[in-house]
Coordinates of C-alpha atoms and ligand atoms in Angstrom, one line a residue:
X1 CA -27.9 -57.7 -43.7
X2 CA -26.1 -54.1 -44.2
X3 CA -24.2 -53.9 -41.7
X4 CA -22.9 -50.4 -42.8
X5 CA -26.3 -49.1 -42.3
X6 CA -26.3 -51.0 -38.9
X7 CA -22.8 -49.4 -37.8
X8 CA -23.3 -45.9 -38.7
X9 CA -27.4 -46.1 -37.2
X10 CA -25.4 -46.8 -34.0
X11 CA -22.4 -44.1 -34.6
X12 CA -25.7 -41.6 -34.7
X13 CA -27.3 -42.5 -31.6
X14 CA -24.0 -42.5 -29.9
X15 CA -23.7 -38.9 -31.4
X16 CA -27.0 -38.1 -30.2
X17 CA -26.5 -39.3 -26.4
X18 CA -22.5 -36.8 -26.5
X19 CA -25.4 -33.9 -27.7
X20 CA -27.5 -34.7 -25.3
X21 CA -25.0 -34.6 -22.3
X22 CA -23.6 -31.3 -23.4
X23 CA -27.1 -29.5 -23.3
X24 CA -28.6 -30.6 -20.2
X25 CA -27.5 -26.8 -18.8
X26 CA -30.0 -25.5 -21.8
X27 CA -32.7 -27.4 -20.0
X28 CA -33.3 -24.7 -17.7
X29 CA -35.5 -22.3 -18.5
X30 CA -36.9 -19.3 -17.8
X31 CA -40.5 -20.3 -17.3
X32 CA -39.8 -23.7 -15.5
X33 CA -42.3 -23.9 -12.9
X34 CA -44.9 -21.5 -15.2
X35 CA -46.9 -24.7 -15.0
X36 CA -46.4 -26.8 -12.0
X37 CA -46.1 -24.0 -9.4
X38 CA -46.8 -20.9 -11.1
X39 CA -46.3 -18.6 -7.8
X40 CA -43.0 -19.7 -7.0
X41 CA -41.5 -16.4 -7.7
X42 CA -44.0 -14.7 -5.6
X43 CA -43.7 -17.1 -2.8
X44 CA -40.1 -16.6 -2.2
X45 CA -39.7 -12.9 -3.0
X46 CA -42.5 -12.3 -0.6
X47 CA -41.1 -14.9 2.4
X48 CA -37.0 -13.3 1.6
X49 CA -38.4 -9.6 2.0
X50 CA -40.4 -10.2 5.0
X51 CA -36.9 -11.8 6.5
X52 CA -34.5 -8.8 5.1
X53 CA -36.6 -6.0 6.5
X54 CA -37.0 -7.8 10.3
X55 CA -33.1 -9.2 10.0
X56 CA -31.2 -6.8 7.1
X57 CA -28.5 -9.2 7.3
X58 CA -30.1 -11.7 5.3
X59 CA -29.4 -10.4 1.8
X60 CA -25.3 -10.6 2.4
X61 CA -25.9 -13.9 4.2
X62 CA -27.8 -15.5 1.2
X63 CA -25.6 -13.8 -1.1
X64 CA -22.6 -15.8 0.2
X65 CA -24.1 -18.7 0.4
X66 CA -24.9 -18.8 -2.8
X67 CA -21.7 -18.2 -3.8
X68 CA -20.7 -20.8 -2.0
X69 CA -23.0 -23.3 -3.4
X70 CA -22.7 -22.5 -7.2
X71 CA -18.4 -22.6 -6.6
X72 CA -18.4 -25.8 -4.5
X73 CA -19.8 -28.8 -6.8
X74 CA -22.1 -26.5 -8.6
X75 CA -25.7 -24.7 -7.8
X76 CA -27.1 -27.8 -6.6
X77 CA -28.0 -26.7 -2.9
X78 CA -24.9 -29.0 -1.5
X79 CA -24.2 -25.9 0.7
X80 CA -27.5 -26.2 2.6
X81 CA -26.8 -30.1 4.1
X82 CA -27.1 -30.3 7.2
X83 CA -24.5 -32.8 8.9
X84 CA -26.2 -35.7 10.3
X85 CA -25.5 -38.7 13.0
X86 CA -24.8 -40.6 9.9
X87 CA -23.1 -38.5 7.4
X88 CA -20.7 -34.9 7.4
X89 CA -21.8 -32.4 4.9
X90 CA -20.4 -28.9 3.0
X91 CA -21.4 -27.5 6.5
X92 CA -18.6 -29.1 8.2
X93 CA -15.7 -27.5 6.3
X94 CA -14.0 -24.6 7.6
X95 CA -15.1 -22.3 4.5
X96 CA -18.9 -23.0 6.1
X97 CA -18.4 -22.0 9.8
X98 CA -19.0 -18.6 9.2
X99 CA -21.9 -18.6 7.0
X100 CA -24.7 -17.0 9.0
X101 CA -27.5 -19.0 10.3
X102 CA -29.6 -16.1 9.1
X103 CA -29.4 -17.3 5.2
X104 CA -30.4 -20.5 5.7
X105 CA -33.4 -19.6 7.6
X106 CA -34.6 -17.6 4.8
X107 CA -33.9 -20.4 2.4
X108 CA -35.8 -22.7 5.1
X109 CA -38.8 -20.3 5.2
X110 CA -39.2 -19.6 1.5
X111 CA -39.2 -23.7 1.0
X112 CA -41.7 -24.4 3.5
X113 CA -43.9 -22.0 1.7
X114 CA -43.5 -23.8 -1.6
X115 CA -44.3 -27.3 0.2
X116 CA -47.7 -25.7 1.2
X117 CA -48.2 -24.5 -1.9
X118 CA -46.8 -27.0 -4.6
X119 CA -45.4 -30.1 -2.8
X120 CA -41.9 -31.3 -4.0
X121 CA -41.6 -29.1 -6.7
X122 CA -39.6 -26.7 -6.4
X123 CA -35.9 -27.5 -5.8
X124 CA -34.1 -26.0 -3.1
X125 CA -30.8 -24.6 -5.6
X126 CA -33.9 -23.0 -7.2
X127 CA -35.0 -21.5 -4.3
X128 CA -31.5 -20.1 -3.2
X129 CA -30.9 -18.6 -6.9
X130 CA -34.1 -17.0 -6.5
X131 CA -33.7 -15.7 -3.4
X132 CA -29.9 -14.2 -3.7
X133 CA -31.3 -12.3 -6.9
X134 CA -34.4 -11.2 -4.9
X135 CA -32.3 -9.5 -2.1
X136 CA -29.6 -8.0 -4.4
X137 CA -32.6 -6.1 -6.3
X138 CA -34.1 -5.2 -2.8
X139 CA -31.0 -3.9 -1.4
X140 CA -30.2 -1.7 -4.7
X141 CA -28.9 -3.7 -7.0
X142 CA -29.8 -5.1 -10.5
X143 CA -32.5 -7.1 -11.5
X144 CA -31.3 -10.3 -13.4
X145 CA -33.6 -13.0 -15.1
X146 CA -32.7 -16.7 -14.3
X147 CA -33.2 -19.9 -15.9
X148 CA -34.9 -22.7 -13.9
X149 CA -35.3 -26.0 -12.9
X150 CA -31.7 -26.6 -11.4
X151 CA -32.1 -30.6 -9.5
X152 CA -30.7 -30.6 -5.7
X153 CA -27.7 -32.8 -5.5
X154 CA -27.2 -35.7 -4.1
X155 CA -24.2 -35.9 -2.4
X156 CA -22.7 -32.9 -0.2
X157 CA -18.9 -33.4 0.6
X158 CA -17.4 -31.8 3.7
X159 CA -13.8 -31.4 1.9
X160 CA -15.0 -29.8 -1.1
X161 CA -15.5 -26.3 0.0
X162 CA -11.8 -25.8 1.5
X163 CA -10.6 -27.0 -1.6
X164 CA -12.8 -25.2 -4.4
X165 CA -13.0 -21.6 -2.5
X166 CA -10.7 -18.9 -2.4
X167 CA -9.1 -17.9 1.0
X168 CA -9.1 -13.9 2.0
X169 CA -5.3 -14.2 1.8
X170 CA -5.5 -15.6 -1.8
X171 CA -3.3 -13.7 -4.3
X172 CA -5.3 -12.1 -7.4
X173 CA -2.7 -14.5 -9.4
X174 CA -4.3 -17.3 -7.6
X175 CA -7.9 -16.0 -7.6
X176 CA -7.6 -15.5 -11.5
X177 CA -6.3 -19.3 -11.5
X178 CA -9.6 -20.1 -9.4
X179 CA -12.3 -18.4 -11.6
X180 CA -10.4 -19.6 -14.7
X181 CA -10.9 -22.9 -14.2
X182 CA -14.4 -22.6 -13.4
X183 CA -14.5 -20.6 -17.0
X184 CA -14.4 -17.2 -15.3
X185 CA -12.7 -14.3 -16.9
X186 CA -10.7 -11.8 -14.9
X187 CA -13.6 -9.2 -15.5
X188 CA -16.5 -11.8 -14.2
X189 CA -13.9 -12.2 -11.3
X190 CA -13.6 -8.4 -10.9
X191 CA -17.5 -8.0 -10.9
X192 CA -18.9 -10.8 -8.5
X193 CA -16.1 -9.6 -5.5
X194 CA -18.4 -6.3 -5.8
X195 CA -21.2 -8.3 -3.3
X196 CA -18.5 -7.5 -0.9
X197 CA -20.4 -4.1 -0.9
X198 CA -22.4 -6.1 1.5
X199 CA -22.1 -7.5 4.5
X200 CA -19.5 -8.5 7.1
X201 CA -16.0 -10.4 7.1
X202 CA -15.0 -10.9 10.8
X203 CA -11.4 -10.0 12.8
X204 CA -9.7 -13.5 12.0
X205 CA -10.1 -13.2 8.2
X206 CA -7.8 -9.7 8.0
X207 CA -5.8 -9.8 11.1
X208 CA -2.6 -10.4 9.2
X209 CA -3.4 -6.9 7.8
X210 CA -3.7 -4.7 11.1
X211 CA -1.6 -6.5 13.6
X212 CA 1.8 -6.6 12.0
X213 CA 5.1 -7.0 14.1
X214 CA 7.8 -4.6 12.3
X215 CA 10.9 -6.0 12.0
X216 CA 14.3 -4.2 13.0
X217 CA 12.2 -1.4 14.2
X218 CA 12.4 0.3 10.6
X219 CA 9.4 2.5 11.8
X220 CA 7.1 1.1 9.3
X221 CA 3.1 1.4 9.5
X222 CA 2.3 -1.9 11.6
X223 CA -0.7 -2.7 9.0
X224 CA -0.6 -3.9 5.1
X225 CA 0.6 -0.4 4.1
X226 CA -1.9 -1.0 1.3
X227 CA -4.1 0.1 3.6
X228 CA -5.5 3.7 4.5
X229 CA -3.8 4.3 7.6
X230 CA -6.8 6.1 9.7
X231 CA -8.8 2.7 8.5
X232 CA -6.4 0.6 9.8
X233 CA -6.3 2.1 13.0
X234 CA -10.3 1.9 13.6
X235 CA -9.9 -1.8 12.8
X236 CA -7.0 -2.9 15.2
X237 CA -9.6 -1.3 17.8
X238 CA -12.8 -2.6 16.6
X239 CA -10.5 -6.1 16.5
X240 CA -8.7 -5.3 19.3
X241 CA -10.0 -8.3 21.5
X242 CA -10.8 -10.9 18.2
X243 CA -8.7 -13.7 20.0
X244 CA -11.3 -13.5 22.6
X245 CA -14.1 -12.9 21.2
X246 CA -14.1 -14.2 17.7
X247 CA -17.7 -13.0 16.7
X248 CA -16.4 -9.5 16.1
X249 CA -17.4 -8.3 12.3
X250 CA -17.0 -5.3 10.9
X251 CA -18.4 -4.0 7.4
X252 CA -17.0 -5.2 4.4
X253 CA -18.2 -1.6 2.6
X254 CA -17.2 0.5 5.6
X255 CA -19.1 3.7 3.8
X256 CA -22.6 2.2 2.9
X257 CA -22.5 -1.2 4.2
X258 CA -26.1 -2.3 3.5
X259 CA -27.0 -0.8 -0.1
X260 CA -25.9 -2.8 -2.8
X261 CA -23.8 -0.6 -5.0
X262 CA -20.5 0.9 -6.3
X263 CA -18.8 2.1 -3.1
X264 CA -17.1 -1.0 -2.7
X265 CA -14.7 -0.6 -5.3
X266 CA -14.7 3.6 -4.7
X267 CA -13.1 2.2 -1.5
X268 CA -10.6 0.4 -3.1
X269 CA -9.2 3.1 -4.5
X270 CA -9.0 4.9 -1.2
X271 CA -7.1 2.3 0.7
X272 CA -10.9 1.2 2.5
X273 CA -10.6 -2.9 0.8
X274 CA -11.4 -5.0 4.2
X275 CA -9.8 -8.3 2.7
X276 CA -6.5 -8.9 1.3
X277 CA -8.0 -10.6 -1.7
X278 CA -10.4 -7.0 -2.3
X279 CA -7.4 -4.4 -2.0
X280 CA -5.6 -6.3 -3.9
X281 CA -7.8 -5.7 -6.9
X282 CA -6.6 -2.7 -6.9
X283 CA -2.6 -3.5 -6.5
X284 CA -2.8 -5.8 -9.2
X285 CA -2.4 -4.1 -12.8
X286 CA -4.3 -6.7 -14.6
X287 CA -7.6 -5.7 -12.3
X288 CA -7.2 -2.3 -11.8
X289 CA -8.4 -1.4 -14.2
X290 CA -11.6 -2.6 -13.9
X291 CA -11.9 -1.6 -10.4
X292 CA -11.5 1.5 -11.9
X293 CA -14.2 1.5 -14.2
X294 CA -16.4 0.2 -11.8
X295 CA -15.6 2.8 -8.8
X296 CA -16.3 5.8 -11.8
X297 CA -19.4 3.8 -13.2
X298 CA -22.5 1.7 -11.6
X299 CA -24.5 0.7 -14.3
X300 CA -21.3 -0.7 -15.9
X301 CA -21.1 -2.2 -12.4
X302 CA -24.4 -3.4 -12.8
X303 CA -24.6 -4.5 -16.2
X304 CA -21.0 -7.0 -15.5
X305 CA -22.2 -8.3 -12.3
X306 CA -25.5 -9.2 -13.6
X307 CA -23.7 -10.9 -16.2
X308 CA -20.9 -12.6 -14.1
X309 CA -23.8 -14.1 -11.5
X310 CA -25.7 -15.4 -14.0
X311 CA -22.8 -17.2 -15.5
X312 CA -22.4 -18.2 -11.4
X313 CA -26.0 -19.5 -11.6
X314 CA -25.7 -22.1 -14.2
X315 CA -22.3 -23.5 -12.9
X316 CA -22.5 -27.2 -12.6
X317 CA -26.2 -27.7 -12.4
X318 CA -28.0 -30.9 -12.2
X319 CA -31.0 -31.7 -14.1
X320 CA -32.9 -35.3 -14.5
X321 CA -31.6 -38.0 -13.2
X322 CA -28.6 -36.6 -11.5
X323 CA -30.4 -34.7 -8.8
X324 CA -33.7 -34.5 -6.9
X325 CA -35.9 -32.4 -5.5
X326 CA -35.5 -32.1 -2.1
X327 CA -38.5 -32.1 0.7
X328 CA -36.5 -30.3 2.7
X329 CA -33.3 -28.6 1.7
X330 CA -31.4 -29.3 4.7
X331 CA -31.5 -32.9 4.4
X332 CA -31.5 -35.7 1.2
X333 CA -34.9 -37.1 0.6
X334 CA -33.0 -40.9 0.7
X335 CA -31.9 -40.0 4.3
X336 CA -33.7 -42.1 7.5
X337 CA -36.0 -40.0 9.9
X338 CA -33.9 -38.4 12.2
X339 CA -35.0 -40.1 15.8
X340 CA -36.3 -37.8 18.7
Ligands
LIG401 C1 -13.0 -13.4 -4.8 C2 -12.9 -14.3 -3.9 C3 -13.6 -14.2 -2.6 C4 -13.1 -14.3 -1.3 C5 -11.6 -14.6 -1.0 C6 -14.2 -14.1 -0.4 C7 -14.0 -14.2 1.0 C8 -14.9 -13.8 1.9 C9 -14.7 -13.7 3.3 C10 -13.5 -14.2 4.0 C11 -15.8 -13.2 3.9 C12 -16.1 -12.9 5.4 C13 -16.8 -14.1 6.0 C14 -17.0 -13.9 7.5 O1 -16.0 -13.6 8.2 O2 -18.1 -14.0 8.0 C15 -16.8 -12.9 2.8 C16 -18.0 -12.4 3.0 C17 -18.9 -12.2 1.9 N1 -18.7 -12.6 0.6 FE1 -17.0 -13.2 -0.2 N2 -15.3 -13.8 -1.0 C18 -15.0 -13.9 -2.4 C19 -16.0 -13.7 -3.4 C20 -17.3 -13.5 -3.2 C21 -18.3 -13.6 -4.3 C22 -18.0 -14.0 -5.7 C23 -19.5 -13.4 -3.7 C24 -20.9 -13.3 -4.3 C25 -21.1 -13.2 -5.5 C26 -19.2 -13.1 -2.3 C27 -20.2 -12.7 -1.4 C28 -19.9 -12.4 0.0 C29 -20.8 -11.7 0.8 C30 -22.2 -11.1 0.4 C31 -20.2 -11.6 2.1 C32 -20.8 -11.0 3.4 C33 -21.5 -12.2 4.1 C34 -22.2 -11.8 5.4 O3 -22.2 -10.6 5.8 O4 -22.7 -12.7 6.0 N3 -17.9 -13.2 -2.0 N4 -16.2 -13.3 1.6
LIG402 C1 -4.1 -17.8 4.7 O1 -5.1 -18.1 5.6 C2 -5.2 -19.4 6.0 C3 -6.5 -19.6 6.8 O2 -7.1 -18.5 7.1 C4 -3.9 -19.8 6.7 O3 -4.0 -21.2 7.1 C5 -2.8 -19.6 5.8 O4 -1.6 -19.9 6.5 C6 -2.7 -18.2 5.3 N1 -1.7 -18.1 4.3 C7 -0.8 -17.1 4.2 C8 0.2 -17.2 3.1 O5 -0.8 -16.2 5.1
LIG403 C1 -21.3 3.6 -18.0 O1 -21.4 2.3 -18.5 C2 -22.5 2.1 -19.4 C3 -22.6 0.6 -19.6 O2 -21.4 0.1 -20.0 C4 -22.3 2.9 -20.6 O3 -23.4 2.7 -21.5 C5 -22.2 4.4 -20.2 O4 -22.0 5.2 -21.4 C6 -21.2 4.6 -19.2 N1 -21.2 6.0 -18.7 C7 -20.2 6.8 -18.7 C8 -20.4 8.1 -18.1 O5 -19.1 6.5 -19.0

């Protein structure tokens, strides 16, 4: 009996299994669904357009959420749990409460489309990809191929997303320490903050910035004096009853909040960032410059954040065994019929 031959036979297939774990991201591909539901695509760019022209809030909505899925335990649809009598999900997090019910009715409406069409196919972390590239093309922005055939996870933790996501107070120090070790560079970083040329951020989340107490009386602006001072002012009175009323949102891109383009970081240079974390791109040397390239050219713009959210697409996905395809993407196919 060799039992060289025996040893090193075994040494191989243990070298095959450590390749085989390293490429399961390569098994999704562009084509996935060419096959078993070969109007996927259609489906949900058809079902996310009809919801962004009745409800044009959708495409920042979905955007985030995205975002928040692919940063939070990878693109694997974790976000879109719904808590349950039996179990807390993502959902429950403070990160979650103010993503808008909006995005996941979109998500919701695209999948029960697929079911119709191609039962149990077509995963819901697929379907949000899809759909957050869908509405940044329909509101102006690039076009970006993705790979498919992401699996939905299986398990949806309600500490995660306060741990994982960056706060609108972060530093850009600890912001480049986030992205980093999630193998983001300070330019992908730079990049993927330009979706805040969409959508809202509300009162709460920059309050620190436009009601400041001065201290000693030292006549000094009572907002982040980062901040363009007639700006400021129209926030502390579009804010000025937040603590009652903590639905109040203004525009993140105060200049052309719905149109997916540059103006966000032309802002930034002009003292119009919204969040600490986005006028701070400009404070901080190491961004600036890239702020700066971006504010004098789009399709640099463009060509990075297509690059940087497709590096965000493929971040910790499943595929085989370590996911599913969910029925529906709000709850784990495993989980008991809800009662009533
Ligand atoms: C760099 C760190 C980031 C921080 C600290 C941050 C923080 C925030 C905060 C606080 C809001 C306001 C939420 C609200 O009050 O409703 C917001 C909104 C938003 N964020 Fe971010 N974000 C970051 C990066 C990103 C990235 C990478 C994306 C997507 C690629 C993104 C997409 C959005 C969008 C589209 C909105 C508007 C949502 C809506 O109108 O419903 N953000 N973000
Ligand atoms: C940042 O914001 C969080 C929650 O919004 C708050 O708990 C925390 O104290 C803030 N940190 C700083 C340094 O202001
Ligand atoms: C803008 O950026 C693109 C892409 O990087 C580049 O090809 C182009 O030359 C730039 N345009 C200007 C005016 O600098």
């Amino acid at each position: 009996m060799d039992t060289h031959r025996l040893h090193s036979s075994g040494l191989l297939l243990v070298v095959l299994a450590v390749a085989v774990a390293v490429t399961t991201e390569a098994k999704l591909v562009p084509n996935f669904y060419s096959k078993t539901c070969p109007s996927a695509e259609r489906i949900i760019a058809d079902v996310v357009s009809q919801k962004q022209l009745s409800q044009p809030t959708t495409a920042a909505g979905v955007l985030r959420v995205f975002f928040h899925d692919c940063f939070v335990s990878g693109c694997d649809a974790s976000v879109l749990v719904a808590p349950s009598a039996f179990a807390r999900s993502e959902r429950d997090a403070a990160q979650s409460q103010s993503l808008p019910g909006d995005a996941f009715e979109a998500v919701t409406r695209a999948k029960t489309a697929l079911e119709l069409e191609c039962p149990g196919v077509v995963s819901c972390a697929d379907v949000l990809a899809i759909a957050a590239r869908d509405l940044v093309t329909m509101t102006g922005g690039p076009f970006y191929p993705l790979r498919l055939g992401r699996k939905d996870a299986l398990a949806s933790s309600p500490a995660a997303p306060d741990a994982e996501l960056p706060l609108a107070n972060s530093t850009v120090p600890r912001l480049i320490a986030m992205f980093a070790a999630k193998g983001f560079t300070d330019q992908d970083l730079v990049a993927l903050s330009g979706a805040h040329t969409l959508g809202f951020a509300h009162c709460s989340e920059f309050a620190d910035r436009i009601f400041r107490r001065t201290k000693g009386g030292g006549g000094a602006a009572p907002h982040d004096p980062t901040m363009n001072p007639a700006y400021a002012k129209g926030l502390q009175d579009a804010c000025k009853n937040y603590l009652r009323d903590p639905t109040v949102a203004v525009f993140n891109d105060i200049m052309t909040p719905g149109k997916f383009d540059n103006m966000y970081f032309v802002n930034l240079q002009r003292g119009l960032g919204l969040l600490s974390t986005d006028q701070e791109l400009w404070t901080d040397p190491r961004t600036r410059p890239l702020v700066q390239r971006y504010a004098a050219n789009q399709t640099a713009f463009f060509a990075d954040f297509a690059r940087a959210i497709v590096k965000l697409s493929v971040q910790g996905v499943k595929t085989g065994r370590d996911g599913e395809v969910r029925r529906r993407c709000d709850m784990f196919n495993g989980n008991p019929v809800p009662r009533g």
